mmCIF file of C-alpha atoms in Angstrom:
data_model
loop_
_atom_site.group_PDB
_atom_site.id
_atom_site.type_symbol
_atom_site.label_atom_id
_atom_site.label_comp_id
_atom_site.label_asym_id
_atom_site.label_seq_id
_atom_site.Cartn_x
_atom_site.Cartn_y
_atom_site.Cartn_z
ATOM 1 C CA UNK A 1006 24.608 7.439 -6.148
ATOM 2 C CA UNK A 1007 24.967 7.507 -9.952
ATOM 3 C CA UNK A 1008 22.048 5.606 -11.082
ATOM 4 C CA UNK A 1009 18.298 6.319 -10.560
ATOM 5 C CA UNK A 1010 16.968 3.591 -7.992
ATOM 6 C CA UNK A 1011 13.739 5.159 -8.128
ATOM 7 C CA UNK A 1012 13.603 4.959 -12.035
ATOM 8 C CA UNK A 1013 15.331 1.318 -11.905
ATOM 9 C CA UNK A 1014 11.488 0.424 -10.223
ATOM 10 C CA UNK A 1015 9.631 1.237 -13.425
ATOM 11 C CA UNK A 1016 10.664 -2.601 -15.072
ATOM 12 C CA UNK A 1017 8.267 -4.184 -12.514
ATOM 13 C CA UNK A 1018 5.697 -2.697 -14.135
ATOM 14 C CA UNK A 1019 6.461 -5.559 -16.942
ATOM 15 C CA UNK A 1020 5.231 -8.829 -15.970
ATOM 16 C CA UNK A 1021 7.453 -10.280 -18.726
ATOM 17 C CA UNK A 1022 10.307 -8.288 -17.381
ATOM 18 C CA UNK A 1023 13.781 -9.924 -15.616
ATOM 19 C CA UNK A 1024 13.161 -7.421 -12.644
ATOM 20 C CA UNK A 1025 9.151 -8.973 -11.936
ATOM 21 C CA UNK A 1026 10.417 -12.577 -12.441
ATOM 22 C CA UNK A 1027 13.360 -11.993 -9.812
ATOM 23 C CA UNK A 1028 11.075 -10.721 -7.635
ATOM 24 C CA UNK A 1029 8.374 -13.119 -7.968
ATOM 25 C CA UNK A 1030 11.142 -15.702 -7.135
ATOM 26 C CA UNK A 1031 12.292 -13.750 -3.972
ATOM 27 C CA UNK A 1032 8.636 -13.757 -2.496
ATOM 28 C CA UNK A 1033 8.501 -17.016 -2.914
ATOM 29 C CA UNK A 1034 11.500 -17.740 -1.166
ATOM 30 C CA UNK A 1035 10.872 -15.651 1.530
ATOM 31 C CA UNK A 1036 7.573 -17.140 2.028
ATOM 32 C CA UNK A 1037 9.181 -20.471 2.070
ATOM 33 C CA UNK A 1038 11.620 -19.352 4.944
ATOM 34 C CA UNK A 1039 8.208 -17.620 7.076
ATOM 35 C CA UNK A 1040 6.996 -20.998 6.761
ATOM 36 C CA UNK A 1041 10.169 -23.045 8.324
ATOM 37 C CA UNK A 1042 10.803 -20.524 10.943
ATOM 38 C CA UNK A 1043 10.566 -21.715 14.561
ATOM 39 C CA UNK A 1044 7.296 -20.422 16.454
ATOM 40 C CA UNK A 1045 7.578 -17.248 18.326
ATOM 41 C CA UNK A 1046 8.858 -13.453 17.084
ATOM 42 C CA UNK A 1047 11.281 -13.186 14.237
ATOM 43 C CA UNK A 1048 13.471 -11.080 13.324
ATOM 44 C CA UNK A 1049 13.993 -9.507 9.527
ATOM 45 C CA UNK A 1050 16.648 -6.854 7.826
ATOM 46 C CA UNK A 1051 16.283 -5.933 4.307
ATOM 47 C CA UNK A 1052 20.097 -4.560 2.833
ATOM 48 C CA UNK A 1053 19.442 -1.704 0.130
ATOM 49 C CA UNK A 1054 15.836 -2.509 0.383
ATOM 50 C CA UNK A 1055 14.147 -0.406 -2.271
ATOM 51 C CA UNK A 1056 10.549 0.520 -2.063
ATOM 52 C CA UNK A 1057 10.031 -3.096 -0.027
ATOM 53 C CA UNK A 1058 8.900 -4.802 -2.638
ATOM 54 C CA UNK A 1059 10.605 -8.176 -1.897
ATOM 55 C CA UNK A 1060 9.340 -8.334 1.793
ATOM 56 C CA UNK A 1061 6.567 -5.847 2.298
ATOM 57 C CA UNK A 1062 3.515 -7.760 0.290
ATOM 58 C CA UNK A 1063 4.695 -11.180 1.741
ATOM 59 C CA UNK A 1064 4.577 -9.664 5.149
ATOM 60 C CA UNK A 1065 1.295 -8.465 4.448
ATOM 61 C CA UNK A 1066 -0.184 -11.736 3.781
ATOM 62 C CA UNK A 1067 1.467 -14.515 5.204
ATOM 63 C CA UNK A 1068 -0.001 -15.669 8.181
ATOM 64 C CA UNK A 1069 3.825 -15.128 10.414
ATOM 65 C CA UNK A 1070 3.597 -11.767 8.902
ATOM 66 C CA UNK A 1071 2.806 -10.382 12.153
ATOM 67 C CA UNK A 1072 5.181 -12.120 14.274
ATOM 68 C CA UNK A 1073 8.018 -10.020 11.902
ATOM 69 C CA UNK A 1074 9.984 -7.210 13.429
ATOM 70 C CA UNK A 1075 11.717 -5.633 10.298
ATOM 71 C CA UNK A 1076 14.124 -3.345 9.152
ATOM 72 C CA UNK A 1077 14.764 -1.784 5.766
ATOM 73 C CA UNK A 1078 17.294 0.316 4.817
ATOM 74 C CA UNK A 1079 17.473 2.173 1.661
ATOM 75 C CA UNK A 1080 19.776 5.286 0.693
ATOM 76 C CA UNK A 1081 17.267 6.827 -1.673
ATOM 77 C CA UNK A 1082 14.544 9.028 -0.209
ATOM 78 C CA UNK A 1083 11.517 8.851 -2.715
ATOM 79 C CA UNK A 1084 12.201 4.859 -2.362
ATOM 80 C CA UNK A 1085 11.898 5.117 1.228
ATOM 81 C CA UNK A 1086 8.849 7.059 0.702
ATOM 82 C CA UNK A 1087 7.406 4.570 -1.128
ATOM 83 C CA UNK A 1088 8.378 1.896 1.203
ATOM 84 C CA UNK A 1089 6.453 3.370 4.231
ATOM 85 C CA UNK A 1090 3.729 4.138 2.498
ATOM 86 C CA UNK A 1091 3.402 0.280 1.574
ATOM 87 C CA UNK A 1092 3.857 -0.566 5.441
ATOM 88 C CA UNK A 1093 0.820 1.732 6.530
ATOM 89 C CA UNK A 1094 -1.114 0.743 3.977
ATOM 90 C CA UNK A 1095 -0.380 -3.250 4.982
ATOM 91 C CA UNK A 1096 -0.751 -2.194 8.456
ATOM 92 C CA UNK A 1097 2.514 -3.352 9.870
ATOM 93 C CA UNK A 1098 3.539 -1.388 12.755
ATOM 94 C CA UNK A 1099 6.889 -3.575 13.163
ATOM 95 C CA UNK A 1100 8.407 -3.029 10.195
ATOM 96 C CA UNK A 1101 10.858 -0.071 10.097
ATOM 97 C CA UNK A 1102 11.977 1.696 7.011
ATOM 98 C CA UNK A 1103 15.452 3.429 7.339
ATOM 99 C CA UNK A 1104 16.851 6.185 5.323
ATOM 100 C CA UNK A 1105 20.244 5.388 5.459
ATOM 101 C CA UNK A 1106 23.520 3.332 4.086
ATOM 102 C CA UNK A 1107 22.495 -0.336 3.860
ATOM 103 C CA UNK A 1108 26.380 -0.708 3.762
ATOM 104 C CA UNK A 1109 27.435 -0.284 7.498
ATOM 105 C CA UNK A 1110 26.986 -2.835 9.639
ATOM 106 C CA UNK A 1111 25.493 -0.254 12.396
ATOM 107 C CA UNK A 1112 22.299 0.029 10.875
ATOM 108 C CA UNK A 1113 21.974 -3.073 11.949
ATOM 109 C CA UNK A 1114 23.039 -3.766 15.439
ATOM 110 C CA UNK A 1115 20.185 -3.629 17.549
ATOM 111 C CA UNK A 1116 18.224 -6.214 15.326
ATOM 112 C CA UNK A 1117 21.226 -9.048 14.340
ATOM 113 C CA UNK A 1118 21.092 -11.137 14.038
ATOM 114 C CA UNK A 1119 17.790 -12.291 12.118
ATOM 115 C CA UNK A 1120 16.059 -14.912 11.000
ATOM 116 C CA UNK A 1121 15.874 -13.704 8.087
ATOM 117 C CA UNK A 1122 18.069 -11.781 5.893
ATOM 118 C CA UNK A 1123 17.792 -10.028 2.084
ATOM 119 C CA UNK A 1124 20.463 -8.759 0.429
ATOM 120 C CA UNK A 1125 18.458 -8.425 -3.275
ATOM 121 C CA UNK A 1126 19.863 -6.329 -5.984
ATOM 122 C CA UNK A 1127 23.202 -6.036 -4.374
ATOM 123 C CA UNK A 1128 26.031 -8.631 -5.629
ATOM 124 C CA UNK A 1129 25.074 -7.151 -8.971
ATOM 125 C CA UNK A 1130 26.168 -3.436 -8.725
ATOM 126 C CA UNK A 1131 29.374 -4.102 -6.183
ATOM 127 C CA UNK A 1132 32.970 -5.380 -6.798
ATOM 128 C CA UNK A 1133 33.801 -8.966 -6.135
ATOM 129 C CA UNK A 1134 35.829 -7.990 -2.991
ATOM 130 C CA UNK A 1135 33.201 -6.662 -1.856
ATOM 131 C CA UNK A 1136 30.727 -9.577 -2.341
ATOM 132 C CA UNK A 1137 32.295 -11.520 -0.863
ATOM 133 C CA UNK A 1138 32.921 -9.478 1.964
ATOM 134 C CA UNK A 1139 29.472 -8.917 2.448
ATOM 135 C CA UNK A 1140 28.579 -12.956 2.347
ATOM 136 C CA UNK A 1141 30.864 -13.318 5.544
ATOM 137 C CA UNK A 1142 28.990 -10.247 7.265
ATOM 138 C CA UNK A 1143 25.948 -12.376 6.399
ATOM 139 C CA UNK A 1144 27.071 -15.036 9.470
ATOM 140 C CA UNK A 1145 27.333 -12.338 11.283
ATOM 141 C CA UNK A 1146 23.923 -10.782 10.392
ATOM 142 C CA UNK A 1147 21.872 -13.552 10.062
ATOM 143 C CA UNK A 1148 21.104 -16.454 13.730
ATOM 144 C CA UNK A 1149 21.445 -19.814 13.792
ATOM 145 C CA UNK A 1150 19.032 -21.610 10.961
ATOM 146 C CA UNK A 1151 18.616 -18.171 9.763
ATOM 147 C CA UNK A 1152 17.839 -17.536 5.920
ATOM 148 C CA UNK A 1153 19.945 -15.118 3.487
ATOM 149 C CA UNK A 1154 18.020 -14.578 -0.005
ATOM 150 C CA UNK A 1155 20.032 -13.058 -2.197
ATOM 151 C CA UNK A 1156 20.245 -12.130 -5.881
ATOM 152 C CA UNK A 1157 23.240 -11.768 -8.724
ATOM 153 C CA UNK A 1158 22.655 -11.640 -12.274
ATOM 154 C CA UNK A 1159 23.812 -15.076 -14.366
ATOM 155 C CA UNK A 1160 25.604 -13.455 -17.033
ATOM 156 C CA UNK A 1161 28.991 -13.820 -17.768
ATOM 157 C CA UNK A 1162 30.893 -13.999 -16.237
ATOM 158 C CA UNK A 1163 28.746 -16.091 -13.569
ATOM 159 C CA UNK A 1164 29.879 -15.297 -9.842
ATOM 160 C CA UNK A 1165 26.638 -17.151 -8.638
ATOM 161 C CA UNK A 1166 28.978 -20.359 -8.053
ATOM 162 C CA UNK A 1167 31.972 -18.958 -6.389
ATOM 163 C CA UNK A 1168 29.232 -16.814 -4.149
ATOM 164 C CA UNK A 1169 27.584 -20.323 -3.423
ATOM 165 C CA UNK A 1170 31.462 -21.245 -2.388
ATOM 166 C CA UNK A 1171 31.963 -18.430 -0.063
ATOM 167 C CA UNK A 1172 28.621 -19.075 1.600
ATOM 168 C CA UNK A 1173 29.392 -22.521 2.031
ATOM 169 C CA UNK A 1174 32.967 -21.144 3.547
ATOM 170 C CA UNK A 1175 30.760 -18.950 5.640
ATOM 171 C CA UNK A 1176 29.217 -21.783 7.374
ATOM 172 C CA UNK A 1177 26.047 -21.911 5.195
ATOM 173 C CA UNK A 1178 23.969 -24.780 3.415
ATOM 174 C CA UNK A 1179 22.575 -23.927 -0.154
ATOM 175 C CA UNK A 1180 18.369 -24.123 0.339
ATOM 176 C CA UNK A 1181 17.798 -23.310 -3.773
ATOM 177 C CA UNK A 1182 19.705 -21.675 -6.522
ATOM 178 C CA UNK A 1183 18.080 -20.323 -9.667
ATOM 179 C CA UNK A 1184 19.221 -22.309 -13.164
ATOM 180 C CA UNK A 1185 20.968 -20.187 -16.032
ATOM 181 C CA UNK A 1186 18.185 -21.305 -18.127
ATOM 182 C CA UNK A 1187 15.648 -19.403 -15.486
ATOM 183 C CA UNK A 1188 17.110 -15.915 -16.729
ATOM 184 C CA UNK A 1189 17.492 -14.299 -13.159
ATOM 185 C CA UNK A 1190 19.498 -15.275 -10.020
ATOM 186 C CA UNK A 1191 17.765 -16.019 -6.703
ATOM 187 C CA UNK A 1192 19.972 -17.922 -3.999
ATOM 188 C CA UNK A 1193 18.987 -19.137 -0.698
ATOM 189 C CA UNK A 1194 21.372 -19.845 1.855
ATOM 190 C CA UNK A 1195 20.392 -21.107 5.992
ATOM 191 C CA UNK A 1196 22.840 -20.708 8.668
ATOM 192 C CA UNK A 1197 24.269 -23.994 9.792
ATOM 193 C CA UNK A 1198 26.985 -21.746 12.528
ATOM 194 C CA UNK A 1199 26.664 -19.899 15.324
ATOM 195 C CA UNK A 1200 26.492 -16.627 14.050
ATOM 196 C CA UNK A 1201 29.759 -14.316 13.992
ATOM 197 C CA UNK A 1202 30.190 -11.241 16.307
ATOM 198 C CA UNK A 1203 29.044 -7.977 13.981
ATOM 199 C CA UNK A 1204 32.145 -6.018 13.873
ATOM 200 C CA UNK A 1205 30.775 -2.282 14.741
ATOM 201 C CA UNK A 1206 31.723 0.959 11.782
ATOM 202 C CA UNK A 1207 32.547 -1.892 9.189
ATOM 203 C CA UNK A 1208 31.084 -1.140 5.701
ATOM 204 C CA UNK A 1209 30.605 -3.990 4.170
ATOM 205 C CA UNK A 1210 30.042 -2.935 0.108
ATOM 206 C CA UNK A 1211 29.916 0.315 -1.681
ATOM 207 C CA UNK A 1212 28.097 0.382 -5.247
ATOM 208 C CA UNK A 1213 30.622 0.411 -8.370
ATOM 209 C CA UNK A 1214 28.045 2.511 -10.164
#
């Protein structure tokens, strides 16, 4: 890793900022798909997860919260730090943080595929390739009627449409996809195919930066 993760935090500390209005849009979202989930446990994996931010504090309050077994995975340490401390202070005993590479596929195994899937802050630091290698590992990660939020930056050039192809090639429907106009990219994607096998050792993506 090149860039400070743990510094890139500090813009959410600016209501007004791209980075808190992305966010605010991902916890809605993800509330949205807590509330459309079938009754019963549910499953959740968080790819390059951060300090939690995106899933922790929706956990926390929404009334499925605790029917969520969760993973996160971050690389950076002080992030994962942060993240666990936000889970015992919420009091969720089934969400997991990982130190580790949200990039390989085994991180994953014993939990895919979920219900509901993040991949947030990650089609905007990795090559195309690699995007949209990652949306077809997203059948594979995500069950049947599953949810994949995801996030890319709309500035030119804008991939947001072509990744809204591939996840449509992936045997996805679109849920919601943020404007140009809204100044931050938030997609939402359901499974509408069985889900894939998940190919074991595979990394899917590896940061350009």
């Amino acid at each position: 890793m090149t860039k400070n993760w743990y510094a890139w935090h500090d813009d959410y500390g600016d209501p007004d900022s791209p980075l808190s209005r992305r966010l605010a849009e991902v916890r809605r979202r993800v509330a949205d798909a807590l509330d459309q989930a079938p009754p019963g446990p549910l499953r959740a994996i968080s790819l390059c997860a951060g300090q939690g931010r995106d899933l922790i504090p929706v956990l926390a309050e929404h009334p499925r919260g605790s029917d969520v077994t969760a993973r996160l995975v971050e690389l950076d340490a002080r992030n994962t730090e942060v993240a666990r401390s936000a889970v015992a202070s919420a009091g969720l005993p089934t969400v997991e943080v990982v130190l580790g590479d949200a990039a390989r596929t085994d991180a994953y195994a014993d939990l895919a595929p979920a219900d509901l899937v993040l991949v947030c802050g990650v089609f905007g630091n990795i090559p195309e390739a690699d995007i949209r290698a990652t949306v077809g590992h997203c059948a594979a990660l995500c069950v049947t009627g599953g949810t994949v939020v995801w996030t890319r930056h709309r500035r030119d050039p804008d991939l947001v449409p072509t990744i809204c192809d591939w996840f449509a090639a992936a045997g996805f429907e679109q849920v919601a996809v943020s404007e140009p106009a809204d100044g931050t990219g938030v997609g939402v994607h359901r499974l509408r195919t069985a889900p894939r096998p998940l190919p074991a050792g595979v990394t899917m993506f590896a940061f350009d930066r």
